[in-house]
mmCIF file of C-alpha atoms in Angstrom:
data_model
loop_
_atom_site.group_PDB
_atom_site.id
_atom_site.type_symbol
_atom_site.label_atom_id
_atom_site.label_comp_id
_atom_site.label_asym_id
_atom_site.label_seq_id
_atom_site.Cartn_x
_atom_site.Cartn_y
_atom_site.Cartn_z
ATOM 1 C CA MET A 127 19.605 31.352 76.169
ATOM 2 C CA SER A 128 17.211 34.262 75.737
ATOM 3 C CA LEU A 129 13.500 33.992 76.401
ATOM 4 C CA ASN A 130 12.821 34.925 72.764
ATOM 5 C CA ILE A 131 14.824 31.964 71.468
ATOM 6 C CA ALA A 132 13.101 29.602 73.904
ATOM 7 C CA LYS A 133 9.710 30.877 72.731
ATOM 8 C CA LEU A 134 10.749 30.431 69.095
ATOM 9 C CA LEU A 135 11.754 26.808 69.775
ATOM 10 C CA ALA A 136 8.420 26.183 71.474
ATOM 11 C CA THR A 137 6.537 27.657 68.505
ATOM 12 C CA LEU A 138 8.539 25.657 65.960
ATOM 13 C CA SER A 139 8.194 22.423 67.910
ATOM 14 C CA GLN A 140 4.430 22.881 68.236
ATOM 15 C CA SER A 141 4.152 23.482 64.489
ATOM 16 C CA ALA A 142 6.181 20.328 63.771
ATOM 17 C CA ARG A 143 3.999 18.300 66.144
ATOM 18 C CA ASP A 144 0.835 19.626 64.497
ATOM 19 C CA GLN A 145 2.211 18.434 61.147
ATOM 20 C CA LYS A 146 2.996 15.021 62.715
ATOM 21 C CA LEU A 147 6.677 15.493 61.933
ATOM 22 C CA LEU A 148 7.900 15.625 65.545
ATOM 23 C CA ALA A 149 6.863 13.391 68.430
ATOM 24 C CA GLN A 150 8.090 12.140 71.779
ATOM 25 C CA GLY A 151 9.477 8.618 71.527
ATOM 26 C CA ARG A 152 10.266 6.053 74.204
ATOM 27 C CA LEU A 153 13.164 3.873 75.255
ATOM 28 C CA VAL A 154 11.459 0.773 76.640
ATOM 29 C CA SER A 155 13.305 -1.612 78.944
ATOM 30 C CA PRO A 156 12.599 -5.372 78.992
ATOM 31 C CA GLY A 157 10.566 -4.908 82.175
ATOM 32 C CA GLN A 158 8.290 -2.319 80.550
ATOM 33 C CA MET A 159 7.218 -4.327 77.520
ATOM 34 C CA ALA A 160 3.849 -5.255 79.034
ATOM 35 C CA ASP A 161 2.855 -1.570 78.848
ATOM 36 C CA LEU A 162 3.079 -1.445 75.054
ATOM 37 C CA PRO A 163 -0.221 -1.125 73.141
ATOM 38 C CA PHE A 164 0.901 -3.467 70.340
ATOM 39 C CA ASN A 165 1.975 -7.111 70.127
ATOM 40 C CA HIS A 166 5.697 -7.549 70.799
ATOM 41 C CA CYS A 167 5.904 -11.314 71.394
ATOM 42 C CA ALA A 168 8.510 -11.753 68.639
ATOM 43 C CA LEU A 169 11.093 -9.739 70.572
ATOM 44 C CA PRO A 170 13.773 -11.430 72.697
ATOM 45 C CA ASN A 171 13.066 -11.308 76.443
ATOM 46 C CA ASP A 172 16.115 -9.127 77.098
ATOM 47 C CA ALA A 173 15.534 -6.651 74.264
ATOM 48 C CA TRP A 174 15.420 -2.905 74.752
ATOM 49 C CA LEU A 175 13.120 -1.170 72.311
ATOM 50 C CA LEU A 176 13.017 2.275 70.730
ATOM 51 C CA VAL A 177 9.424 3.290 70.011
ATOM 52 C CA GLY A 178 8.723 6.175 67.651
ATOM 53 C CA GLU A 179 5.738 7.764 65.941
ATOM 54 C CA LEU A 180 5.993 8.211 62.186
ATOM 55 C CA HIS A 181 4.184 10.599 59.911
ATOM 56 C CA PRO A 182 1.075 8.765 58.607
ATOM 57 C CA GLU A 183 2.413 8.765 55.028
ATOM 58 C CA MET A 184 5.632 7.009 56.035
ATOM 59 C CA PHE A 185 3.740 4.596 58.275
ATOM 60 C CA ALA A 186 1.451 3.731 55.358
ATOM 61 C CA LEU A 187 4.501 2.928 53.210
ATOM 62 C CA LEU A 188 5.791 0.501 55.846
ATOM 63 C CA MET A 189 2.386 -1.074 56.446
ATOM 64 C CA GLY A 190 2.106 -1.529 52.684
ATOM 65 C CA GLY A 191 5.237 -3.668 52.672
ATOM 66 C CA GLY A 192 7.988 -1.093 52.272
ATOM 67 C CA ARG A 193 11.289 -2.371 53.642
ATOM 68 C CA PRO A 194 13.278 0.291 55.461
ATOM 69 C CA SER A 195 17.004 0.836 55.251
ATOM 70 C CA THR A 196 18.523 1.383 58.694
ATOM 71 C CA ASP A 197 21.563 3.201 60.012
ATOM 72 C CA VAL A 198 22.973 4.199 63.408
ATOM 73 C CA THR A 199 25.202 7.179 64.012
ATOM 74 C CA LEU A 200 26.270 9.608 66.734
ATOM 75 C CA MET A 201 26.043 13.387 66.975
ATOM 76 C CA GLU A 202 27.964 15.416 69.509
ATOM 77 C CA ALA A 203 25.951 17.990 71.443
ATOM 78 C CA ASN A 204 27.215 21.393 72.511
ATOM 79 C CA ILE A 205 26.631 20.455 76.164
ATOM 80 C CA GLY A 206 29.206 17.666 76.272
ATOM 81 C CA ILE A 207 27.089 14.588 75.528
ATOM 82 C CA PHE A 208 26.395 12.428 72.507
ATOM 83 C CA TYR A 209 23.097 11.847 70.754
ATOM 84 C CA LEU A 210 22.345 8.406 69.384
ATOM 85 C CA VAL A 211 20.585 8.800 66.035
ATOM 86 C CA VAL A 212 18.800 5.770 64.569
ATOM 87 C CA ARG A 213 17.539 6.258 61.030
ATOM 88 C CA HIS A 214 14.917 4.339 59.051
ATOM 89 C CA SER A 215 14.448 5.260 55.406
ATOM 90 C CA VAL A 216 11.799 4.084 52.933
ATOM 91 C CA GLY A 217 10.930 5.755 49.640
ATOM 92 C CA GLU A 218 11.275 9.517 50.004
ATOM 93 C CA TRP A 219 10.695 9.394 53.773
ATOM 94 C CA GLU A 220 13.101 9.018 56.668
ATOM 95 C CA HIS A 221 12.422 8.700 60.385
ATOM 96 C CA ARG A 222 15.129 9.687 62.862
ATOM 97 C CA PHE A 223 15.257 8.730 66.537
ATOM 98 C CA LEU A 224 17.208 11.249 68.613
ATOM 99 C CA LEU A 225 18.286 9.891 72.000
ATOM 100 C CA PRO A 226 20.486 12.045 74.287
ATOM 101 C CA MET A 227 22.938 9.595 75.842
ATOM 102 C CA VAL A 228 22.410 10.626 79.438
ATOM 103 C CA GLY A 229 20.651 8.810 82.280
ATOM 104 C CA ALA A 230 21.007 5.411 83.941
ATOM 105 C CA SER A 231 18.704 3.766 81.385
ATOM 106 C CA ALA A 232 20.739 5.137 78.494
ATOM 107 C CA LYS A 233 23.879 3.743 80.120
ATOM 108 C CA THR A 234 22.288 0.295 80.430
ATOM 109 C CA TYR A 235 21.019 0.541 76.855
ATOM 110 C CA VAL A 236 24.597 0.743 75.559
ATOM 111 C CA GLY A 237 25.160 -2.801 76.852
ATOM 112 C CA SER A 238 22.089 -3.939 74.926
ATOM 113 C CA LEU A 239 23.372 -2.252 71.772
ATOM 114 C CA GLU A 240 26.666 -4.083 72.095
ATOM 115 C CA LYS A 241 25.004 -7.451 72.637
ATOM 116 C CA SER A 242 21.843 -7.339 70.551
ATOM 117 C CA GLY A 243 21.900 -4.331 68.253
ATOM 118 C CA VAL A 244 18.993 -1.941 67.783
ATOM 119 C CA TYR A 245 15.349 -2.983 68.040
ATOM 120 C CA ALA A 246 12.812 -0.382 66.957
ATOM 121 C CA ALA A 247 9.023 -0.256 66.843
ATOM 122 C CA LEU A 248 7.720 2.206 64.261
ATOM 123 C CA THR A 249 4.118 3.211 64.762
ATOM 124 C CA SER A 250 1.793 6.157 64.146
ATOM 125 C CA ALA A 251 -0.437 8.211 66.415
ATOM 126 C CA GLY A 252 -3.633 6.348 67.256
ATOM 127 C CA SER A 253 -2.564 3.103 65.577
ATOM 128 C CA PRO A 254 -2.652 -0.180 67.539
ATOM 129 C CA LYS A 255 -0.018 -1.617 65.190
ATOM 130 C CA ALA A 256 3.733 -1.235 64.818
ATOM 131 C CA VAL A 257 6.362 -2.252 62.310
ATOM 132 C CA PHE A 258 9.387 -3.826 63.996
ATOM 133 C CA ASN A 259 12.927 -3.428 62.740
ATOM 134 C CA HIS A 260 16.185 -4.906 63.982
ATOM 135 C CA LEU A 261 19.710 -3.802 63.141
ATOM 136 C CA GLN A 262 22.418 -6.125 64.401
ATOM 137 C CA ARG A 263 25.450 -4.442 65.924
ATOM 138 C CA ASN A 264 27.208 -4.324 62.571
ATOM 139 C CA PRO A 265 27.497 -1.684 61.170
ATOM 140 C CA SER A 266 26.963 -0.040 64.550
ATOM 141 C CA ASP A 267 30.134 -1.478 66.124
ATOM 142 C CA GLN A 268 32.026 1.809 65.935
ATOM 143 C CA VAL A 269 29.081 3.604 67.479
ATOM 144 C CA VAL A 270 28.985 1.157 70.381
ATOM 145 C CA LYS A 271 32.747 1.355 70.920
ATOM 146 C CA LYS A 272 32.572 5.127 71.072
ATOM 147 C CA LEU A 273 29.688 5.027 73.551
ATOM 148 C CA LEU A 274 31.470 2.448 75.716
ATOM 149 C CA SER A 275 34.471 4.755 75.908
ATOM 150 C CA ARG A 276 32.346 7.649 77.180
ATOM 151 C CA ASP A 277 31.236 8.439 80.702
ATOM 152 C CA ILE A 278 27.459 8.526 80.319
ATOM 153 C CA LYS A 279 26.221 10.752 83.100
ATOM 154 C CA ASP A 280 23.130 10.021 85.153
ATOM 155 C CA PHE A 281 21.911 13.548 84.474
ATOM 156 C CA VAL A 282 23.223 16.754 82.940
ATOM 157 C CA GLY A 283 23.368 19.370 85.693
ATOM 158 C CA ASP A 284 21.588 22.079 83.731
ATOM 159 C CA GLY A 285 18.365 20.375 82.735
ATOM 160 C CA ALA A 286 17.092 23.448 80.917
ATOM 161 C CA ALA A 287 20.176 23.409 78.687
ATOM 162 C CA LEU A 288 19.570 19.748 77.829
ATOM 163 C CA ALA A 289 15.901 20.391 77.046
ATOM 164 C CA VAL A 290 16.611 23.338 74.780
ATOM 165 C CA GLU A 291 19.673 21.804 73.110
ATOM 166 C CA SER A 292 17.915 18.508 72.369
ATOM 167 C CA MET A 293 14.826 20.259 71.010
ATOM 168 C CA ALA A 294 16.955 22.468 68.767
ATOM 169 C CA SER A 295 18.761 19.342 67.504
ATOM 170 C CA ALA A 296 15.461 17.536 66.860
ATOM 171 C CA LEU A 297 14.198 20.483 64.809
ATOM 172 C CA GLN A 298 17.486 20.590 62.921
ATOM 173 C CA LEU A 299 17.131 16.902 62.035
ATOM 174 C CA LEU A 300 13.817 17.638 60.305
ATOM 175 C CA GLU A 301 15.928 19.032 57.467
ATOM 176 C CA PRO A 302 16.580 16.123 55.044
ATOM 177 C CA LEU A 303 20.174 17.246 54.382
ATOM 178 C CA ALA A 304 21.038 17.602 58.080
ATOM 179 C CA LEU A 305 22.669 14.155 57.837
ATOM 180 C CA PRO A 306 24.523 12.583 54.903
ATOM 181 C CA ARG A 307 22.789 9.931 52.834
ATOM 182 C CA PHE A 308 23.413 6.365 53.949
ATOM 183 C CA THR A 309 21.538 4.517 51.203
ATOM 184 C CA ALA A 310 21.640 4.568 47.418
ATOM 185 C CA SER A 311 17.849 4.564 47.181
ATOM 186 C CA ALA A 312 15.697 7.601 46.317
ATOM 187 C CA ASP A 313 16.698 10.910 47.845
ATOM 188 C CA VAL A 314 15.006 11.678 51.141
ATOM 189 C CA GLN A 315 12.503 14.494 50.714
ATOM 190 C CA ASN A 316 10.612 14.279 54.009
ATOM 191 C CA VAL A 317 11.768 13.599 57.562
ATOM 192 C CA CYS A 318 9.968 12.912 60.831
ATOM 193 C CA VAL A 319 11.729 12.782 64.194
ATOM 194 C CA SER A 320 11.087 11.079 67.534
ATOM 195 C CA LEU A 321 12.884 12.737 70.448
ATOM 196 C CA VAL A 322 13.585 10.154 73.151
ATOM 197 C CA TYR A 323 14.658 10.723 76.743
ATOM 198 C CA ALA A 324 15.625 8.013 79.209
ATOM 199 C CA ASP A 325 12.718 7.741 81.678
ATOM 200 C CA GLU A 326 14.561 9.178 84.649
ATOM 201 C CA VAL A 327 15.782 12.145 82.592
ATOM 202 C CA ALA A 328 12.286 12.753 81.206
ATOM 203 C CA ALA A 329 10.913 12.775 84.756
ATOM 204 C CA GLN A 330 13.393 15.466 85.784
ATOM 205 C CA LEU A 331 12.731 17.518 82.669
ATOM 206 C CA GLU A 332 8.970 17.340 83.282
ATOM 207 C CA ALA A 333 9.441 19.719 86.177
ATOM 208 C CA LEU A 334 11.032 22.378 84.012
ATOM 209 C CA SER A 335 8.665 24.996 82.683
ATOM 210 C CA SER A 336 11.164 25.733 79.921
ATOM 211 C CA LEU A 337 10.799 22.275 78.357
ATOM 212 C CA PRO A 338 9.409 22.924 74.843
ATOM 213 C CA LEU A 339 8.118 19.363 74.291
ATOM 214 C CA ARG A 340 6.633 17.492 77.235
ATOM 215 C CA HIS A 341 6.934 13.720 77.711
#
């Protein structure tokens, strides 16, 4: 990929972050729960948790009692891996987690998806609170089966390719029509995205100067 394209991605990602439309999310293992800044005592002891930052307007809708619709799907990347995409929609807003399925933690997370479904904590920058959401494995069964049939690598050899490809995909997902509708409620007009890397993958990507969005 040319230097010009990499610079363009960096510029676009910075603009999206400044607008609070793009943020770095987390995949939190059961052993990391004590590090969270918000109360999580209602979660099962063996739960894995996706944590994402929402745009303040969407967060306000949820804090005001809005009940999100939830969906789980997969996208195939050009570099031979899958992305797990977890969507939460309320009103005219939708939040999309984008998790490249690579890394030992991601591999372990598939087992949690099969057993317990998807737990998500939706928060906003600077807020000590989070809205929790749980989607049992139905309707995500087909997603889990597909992931179980894949060889989830510990790391993609070309880390720069993963960084650039995942950032380009995250920016693409900011377009409301990038994914088909999954709910009959109001049309989605605004989207915010949390890009999530497994911890060990994020640590390796940290060392790359070409990484547009740092962990």
